[in-house]
mmCIF file of C-alpha atoms in Angstrom:
data_model
loop_
_atom_site.group_PDB
_atom_site.id
_atom_site.type_symbol
_atom_site.label_atom_id
_atom_site.label_comp_id
_atom_site.label_asym_id
_atom_site.label_seq_id
_atom_site.Cartn_x
_atom_site.Cartn_y
_atom_site.Cartn_z
ATOM 1 C CA MET Z 1 -46.258 129.149 128.860
ATOM 2 C CA GLY Z 2 -48.034 126.804 126.303
ATOM 3 C CA ARG Z 3 -47.581 123.821 128.784
ATOM 4 C CA GLY Z 4 -48.824 125.715 131.692
ATOM 5 C CA LEU Z 5 -52.170 126.877 129.833
ATOM 6 C CA THR Z 6 -52.700 123.500 128.415
ATOM 7 C CA LEU Z 7 -52.775 121.978 132.068
ATOM 8 C CA LEU Z 8 -55.394 124.838 132.936
ATOM 9 C CA LEU Z 9 -57.755 124.010 129.947
ATOM 10 C CA LEU Z 10 -57.264 120.189 129.567
ATOM 11 C CA PRO Z 11 -57.552 117.388 132.281
ATOM 12 C CA LEU Z 12 -54.676 116.828 134.673
ATOM 13 C CA ALA Z 13 -53.940 113.507 135.634
ATOM 14 C CA LEU Z 14 -51.637 113.190 138.671
ATOM 15 C CA LEU Z 15 -51.394 111.629 142.130
ATOM 16 C CA ALA Z 16 -54.674 113.424 143.207
ATOM 17 C CA ALA Z 17 -56.190 112.215 146.274
ATOM 18 C CA PRO Z 18 -59.961 110.777 145.273
ATOM 19 C CA ALA Z 19 -61.326 112.092 148.223
ATOM 20 C CA ARG Z 20 -59.808 115.028 150.766
ATOM 21 C CA ALA Z 21 -58.180 114.551 153.774
ATOM 22 C CA GLU Z 22 -60.487 114.456 156.999
ATOM 23 C CA GLY Z 23 -60.459 117.537 159.222
ATOM 24 C CA GLY Z 24 -60.700 117.652 162.954
ATOM 25 C CA THR Z 25 -57.262 116.745 164.295
ATOM 26 C CA ALA Z 26 -55.504 118.842 161.082
ATOM 27 C CA ALA Z 27 -54.557 121.935 163.390
ATOM 28 C CA ALA Z 28 -52.974 119.670 165.909
ATOM 29 C CA GLU Z 29 -50.718 117.784 163.412
ATOM 30 C CA GLU Z 30 -48.055 119.187 160.977
ATOM 31 C CA VAL Z 31 -46.234 118.085 158.087
ATOM 32 C CA LYS Z 32 -42.477 117.186 159.121
ATOM 33 C CA ILE Z 33 -39.756 118.571 156.578
ATOM 34 C CA GLU Z 34 -35.874 117.413 156.578
ATOM 35 C CA VAL Z 35 -34.010 118.934 153.904
ATOM 36 C CA LEU Z 36 -31.634 116.520 152.026
ATOM 37 C CA HIS Z 37 -30.160 118.576 149.403
ATOM 38 C CA LEU Z 38 -30.112 122.277 149.160
ATOM 39 C CA PRO Z 39 -28.697 123.915 145.641
ATOM 40 C CA GLU Z 40 -26.172 126.811 146.367
ATOM 41 C CA THR Z 41 -28.403 129.022 144.589
ATOM 42 C CA CYS Z 42 -32.022 128.389 145.842
ATOM 43 C CA SER Z 43 -34.312 130.229 143.465
ATOM 44 C CA PRO Z 44 -36.912 130.572 142.615
ATOM 45 C CA LYS Z 45 -38.815 129.192 145.785
ATOM 46 C CA SER Z 46 -42.245 127.476 145.061
ATOM 47 C CA LYS Z 47 -45.298 129.179 146.312
ATOM 48 C CA LYS Z 48 -49.240 128.738 145.752
ATOM 49 C CA GLY Z 49 -50.071 128.527 142.009
ATOM 50 C CA ASP Z 50 -46.926 127.908 140.852
ATOM 51 C CA LEU Z 51 -46.472 124.809 138.247
ATOM 52 C CA LEU Z 52 -43.964 122.384 139.440
ATOM 53 C CA ASN Z 53 -42.086 119.597 137.846
ATOM 54 C CA ALA Z 54 -40.992 116.830 140.527
ATOM 55 C CA HIS Z 55 -40.125 113.183 141.140
ATOM 56 C CA TYR Z 56 -41.614 111.585 144.553
ATOM 57 C CA ASP Z 57 -41.519 108.476 146.041
ATOM 58 C CA GLY Z 58 -43.929 107.311 148.822
ATOM 59 C CA PHE Z 59 -43.607 105.190 151.865
ATOM 60 C CA LEU Z 60 -45.897 103.581 154.665
ATOM 61 C CA ALA Z 61 -44.018 105.123 157.736
ATOM 62 C CA SER Z 62 -45.209 102.103 159.573
ATOM 63 C CA ASP Z 63 -43.299 99.365 157.713
ATOM 64 C CA GLY Z 64 -41.446 101.300 155.356
ATOM 65 C CA SER Z 65 -43.193 99.688 152.247
ATOM 66 C CA LYS Z 66 -43.006 101.701 149.151
ATOM 67 C CA PHE Z 67 -46.620 102.691 147.628
ATOM 68 C CA TYR Z 68 -45.971 104.778 145.008
ATOM 69 C CA CYS Z 69 -43.110 105.925 142.896
ATOM 70 C CA SER Z 70 -43.365 108.679 140.071
ATOM 71 C CA ARG Z 71 -40.639 107.196 138.143
ATOM 72 C CA THR Z 72 -42.525 103.986 137.198
ATOM 73 C CA GLN Z 73 -45.217 105.928 135.609
ATOM 74 C CA ASN Z 74 -45.390 108.079 132.496
ATOM 75 C CA GLU Z 75 -42.587 106.683 131.064
ATOM 76 C CA GLY Z 76 -40.584 107.818 133.906
ATOM 77 C CA HIS Z 77 -40.948 111.529 133.389
ATOM 78 C CA PRO Z 78 -41.277 113.840 136.616
ATOM 79 C CA LYS Z 79 -44.685 114.915 137.342
ATOM 80 C CA TRP Z 80 -46.353 118.403 136.662
ATOM 81 C CA PHE Z 81 -48.803 119.829 138.953
ATOM 82 C CA VAL Z 82 -50.164 123.174 140.158
ATOM 83 C CA LEU Z 83 -49.091 123.616 144.116
ATOM 84 C CA GLY Z 84 -51.605 124.605 146.748
ATOM 85 C CA VAL Z 85 -55.039 123.927 144.895
ATOM 86 C CA GLY Z 86 -55.337 120.250 145.649
ATOM 87 C CA GLN Z 87 -54.198 118.321 142.408
ATOM 88 C CA VAL Z 88 -52.142 116.613 145.201
ATOM 89 C CA ILE Z 89 -52.978 115.540 148.866
ATOM 90 C CA LYS Z 90 -52.937 118.660 151.366
ATOM 91 C CA GLY Z 91 -49.758 117.303 153.223
ATOM 92 C CA LEU Z 92 -47.737 117.491 149.743
ATOM 93 C CA ASP Z 93 -49.087 120.853 148.951
ATOM 94 C CA ILE Z 94 -47.506 121.993 152.322
ATOM 95 C CA ALA Z 95 -44.395 120.116 152.385
ATOM 96 C CA MET Z 96 -43.369 121.366 148.866
ATOM 97 C CA MET Z 97 -44.005 125.418 149.383
ATOM 98 C CA ASN Z 98 -41.046 127.416 149.549
ATOM 99 C CA MET Z 99 -39.050 124.828 147.612
ATOM 100 C CA CYS Z 100 -36.389 125.382 144.818
ATOM 101 C CA PRO Z 101 -35.161 123.680 141.688
ATOM 102 C CA GLY Z 102 -32.615 121.031 142.819
ATOM 103 C CA GLU Z 103 -33.839 120.579 146.282
ATOM 104 C CA LYS Z 104 -34.391 117.440 147.875
ATOM 105 C CA ARG Z 105 -36.598 116.761 150.631
ATOM 106 C CA LYS Z 106 -37.935 113.999 153.066
ATOM 107 C CA VAL Z 107 -41.446 114.579 154.548
ATOM 108 C CA THR Z 108 -43.530 112.880 156.994
ATOM 109 C CA ILE Z 109 -47.406 113.413 156.288
ATOM 110 C CA PRO Z 110 -50.086 112.763 159.350
ATOM 111 C CA PRO Z 111 -53.106 110.866 158.269
ATOM 112 C CA SER Z 112 -55.351 114.071 158.735
ATOM 113 C CA LEU Z 113 -53.135 115.700 155.646
ATOM 114 C CA ALA Z 114 -53.253 112.504 153.739
ATOM 115 C CA TYR Z 115 -55.963 109.872 153.394
ATOM 116 C CA GLY Z 116 -57.268 109.917 156.819
ATOM 117 C CA GLN Z 117 -59.313 107.664 158.457
ATOM 118 C CA GLN Z 118 -60.713 106.016 154.972
ATOM 119 C CA GLY Z 119 -57.449 105.276 153.772
ATOM 120 C CA TYR Z 120 -56.937 104.678 149.831
ATOM 121 C CA ALA Z 121 -57.263 101.076 149.102
ATOM 122 C CA GLN Z 122 -56.323 101.391 145.428
ATOM 123 C CA GLY Z 123 -53.254 103.121 146.427
ATOM 124 C CA LYS Z 124 -52.442 100.317 149.110
ATOM 125 C CA ILE Z 125 -52.644 102.947 151.781
ATOM 126 C CA PRO Z 126 -54.459 101.709 155.141
ATOM 127 C CA PRO Z 127 -56.649 104.030 157.117
ATOM 128 C CA ASN Z 128 -54.953 106.497 159.665
ATOM 129 C CA ALA Z 129 -51.729 105.894 157.564
ATOM 130 C CA THR Z 130 -48.531 108.174 158.203
ATOM 131 C CA LEU Z 131 -46.941 108.756 154.851
ATOM 132 C CA ILE Z 132 -43.141 109.429 154.101
ATOM 133 C CA PHE Z 133 -42.235 111.029 150.813
ATOM 134 C CA GLU Z 134 -38.992 111.613 149.338
ATOM 135 C CA ILE Z 135 -39.164 114.320 146.775
ATOM 136 C CA GLU Z 136 -36.927 115.893 144.239
ATOM 137 C CA LEU Z 137 -37.902 119.251 142.569
ATOM 138 C CA TYR Z 138 -36.997 119.745 139.118
ATOM 139 C CA ALA Z 139 -38.441 123.055 138.058
ATOM 140 C CA VAL Z 140 -40.495 125.693 139.509
ATOM 141 C CA ASN Z 141 -42.755 127.767 136.559
ATOM 142 C CA LYS Z 142 -45.321 130.500 136.778
ATOM 143 C CA GLY Z 143 -48.716 128.782 136.999
ATOM 144 C CA PRO Z 144 -51.271 128.441 134.228
ATOM 145 C CA ARG Z 145 -53.531 131.337 135.722
ATOM 146 C CA SER Z 146 -50.411 133.915 135.923
ATOM 147 C CA VAL Z 147 -50.732 137.315 134.430
ATOM 148 C CA GLU Z 148 -48.597 136.499 131.716
ATOM 149 C CA ALA Z 149 -50.609 133.386 130.905
ATOM 150 C CA PHE Z 150 -53.871 135.852 130.797
ATOM 151 C CA ASN Z 151 -52.144 138.422 128.571
ATOM 152 C CA GLN Z 152 -51.111 135.882 126.078
ATOM 153 C CA ILE Z 153 -54.820 134.857 125.568
ATOM 154 C CA ASP Z 154 -56.224 138.575 125.960
ATOM 155 C CA LYS Z 155 -55.339 139.723 122.287
ATOM 156 C CA ASP Z 156 -57.237 142.884 122.585
ATOM 157 C CA GLY Z 157 -56.258 144.003 125.826
ATOM 158 C CA ASP Z 158 -59.621 144.565 127.453
ATOM 159 C CA LYS Z 159 -58.889 142.395 130.879
ATOM 160 C CA LYS Z 160 -61.267 140.084 130.015
ATOM 161 C CA LEU Z 161 -61.375 136.938 127.565
ATOM 162 C CA SER Z 162 -63.823 136.254 124.910
ATOM 163 C CA GLU Z 163 -65.143 133.079 123.571
ATOM 164 C CA LEU Z 164 -63.433 133.892 120.171
ATOM 165 C CA GLU Z 165 -59.851 134.575 122.058
ATOM 166 C CA ILE Z 166 -59.922 131.235 123.927
ATOM 167 C CA SER Z 167 -61.236 129.382 120.905
ATOM 168 C CA GLN Z 168 -57.887 130.799 119.038
ATOM 169 C CA TYR Z 169 -55.904 129.849 121.999
ATOM 170 C CA LEU Z 170 -57.237 126.393 121.969
ATOM 171 C CA LYS Z 171 -56.799 126.014 118.332
ATOM 172 C CA GLU Z 172 -52.973 126.941 118.647
ATOM 173 C CA GLU Z 173 -52.417 124.507 121.784
ATOM 174 C CA PHE Z 174 -54.116 121.781 119.851
ATOM 175 C CA ALA Z 175 -51.534 122.293 116.775
ATOM 176 C CA ARG Z 176 -48.887 122.833 119.204
ATOM 177 C CA ASP Z 177 -48.964 119.435 120.770
ATOM 178 C CA GLY Z 178 -50.027 117.755 117.787
ATOM 179 C CA LYS Z 179 -52.256 115.166 119.578
ATOM 180 C CA LYS Z 180 -55.096 113.690 117.419
ATOM 181 C CA ARG Z 181 -58.550 114.758 118.756
ATOM 182 C CA HIS Z 182 -61.856 114.027 118.024
ATOM 183 C CA PRO Z 183 -63.526 117.070 115.920
ATOM 184 C CA SER Z 184 -65.976 117.845 118.808
ATOM 185 C CA ALA Z 185 -63.240 118.126 121.099
ATOM 186 C CA HIS Z 186 -62.461 121.840 120.765
ATOM 187 C CA ASP Z 187 -66.238 122.874 121.090
ATOM 188 C CA GLU Z 188 -66.686 120.587 124.072
ATOM 189 C CA ILE Z 189 -63.455 121.818 126.164
ATOM 190 C CA LEU Z 190 -64.677 125.704 124.987
ATOM 191 C CA ALA Z 191 -67.889 125.045 126.622
ATOM 192 C CA ASP Z 192 -66.359 123.656 129.734
ATOM 193 C CA ILE Z 193 -64.118 126.416 130.262
ATOM 194 C CA PHE Z 194 -66.959 129.103 130.477
ATOM 195 C CA LYS Z 195 -69.232 126.847 132.333
ATOM 196 C CA LYS Z 196 -66.483 126.769 135.068
ATOM 197 C CA ASN Z 197 -64.834 130.097 134.964
ATOM 198 C CA ASP Z 198 -67.956 132.607 133.621
ATOM 199 C CA HIS Z 199 -69.128 133.000 137.253
ATOM 200 C CA ASP Z 200 -71.564 135.771 136.075
ATOM 201 C CA ARG Z 201 -72.573 134.448 132.807
ATOM 202 C CA ASP Z 202 -71.763 137.423 130.862
ATOM 203 C CA GLY Z 203 -70.202 135.374 127.800
ATOM 204 C CA PHE Z 204 -66.806 136.415 129.235
ATOM 205 C CA ILE Z 205 -64.036 135.524 131.608
ATOM 206 C CA SER Z 206 -62.741 138.238 133.424
ATOM 207 C CA ALA Z 207 -59.239 138.690 135.033
ATOM 208 C CA LYS Z 208 -61.133 138.094 138.353
ATOM 209 C CA GLU Z 209 -62.935 134.921 137.575
ATOM 210 C CA TYR Z 210 -59.819 133.883 135.757
ATOM 211 C CA ASN Z 211 -57.554 134.630 138.651
ATOM 212 C CA VAL Z 212 -58.825 131.938 141.170
ATOM 213 C CA TYR Z 213 -55.480 130.996 142.602
ATOM 214 C CA GLN Z 214 -54.721 134.556 143.696
ATOM 215 C CA HIS Z 215 -51.265 134.123 142.645
ATOM 216 C CA ASP Z 216 -50.769 137.496 140.719
ATOM 217 C CA GLU Z 217 -52.531 140.551 141.087
ATOM 218 C CA LEU Z 218 -54.351 141.133 137.321
#
């Protein structure tokens, strides 16, 4: 659970689109999914808000050239991301729903659910490009905004998170991962969490404010 909450509270560096897919034709186009391998025991199945761990290779449908390979990044470790909340392109959020650990898929994503008319020059993706991804899923975990995660921080059980509770949780997470940080990092992250989540500005993050993914009932 520690890893999941860290992904909530700290920056998440993933294959995220710098600009969202363009609308207009999205309703007329869809992601095509081909299951390459399905394990005998297919459980749990992924849903919105789950924390996934996967490898994937990306190809241009036009000529088959590879533009992305997760195995060549982050020392070859699979990618972690939360499903269905825009941390990857829309087409991948759709393509990886109801997928179980060990499953492999080949998916075809139309431009409207990828990088649209603008393309993504930095990623060598031209405008109006149809993309193909080969995906292997390794893990499906409770997402960083699950009931269990909330209760882990909510020490006094009052169904809201105080600045003291989140501050203590941050200190525990920092100690657990052992990374060196500037002394001001704790206060900066704590302030950012409340800025982005304390919508009514009452000094607490309620269960409703916390559960932005609508993944569980709190």
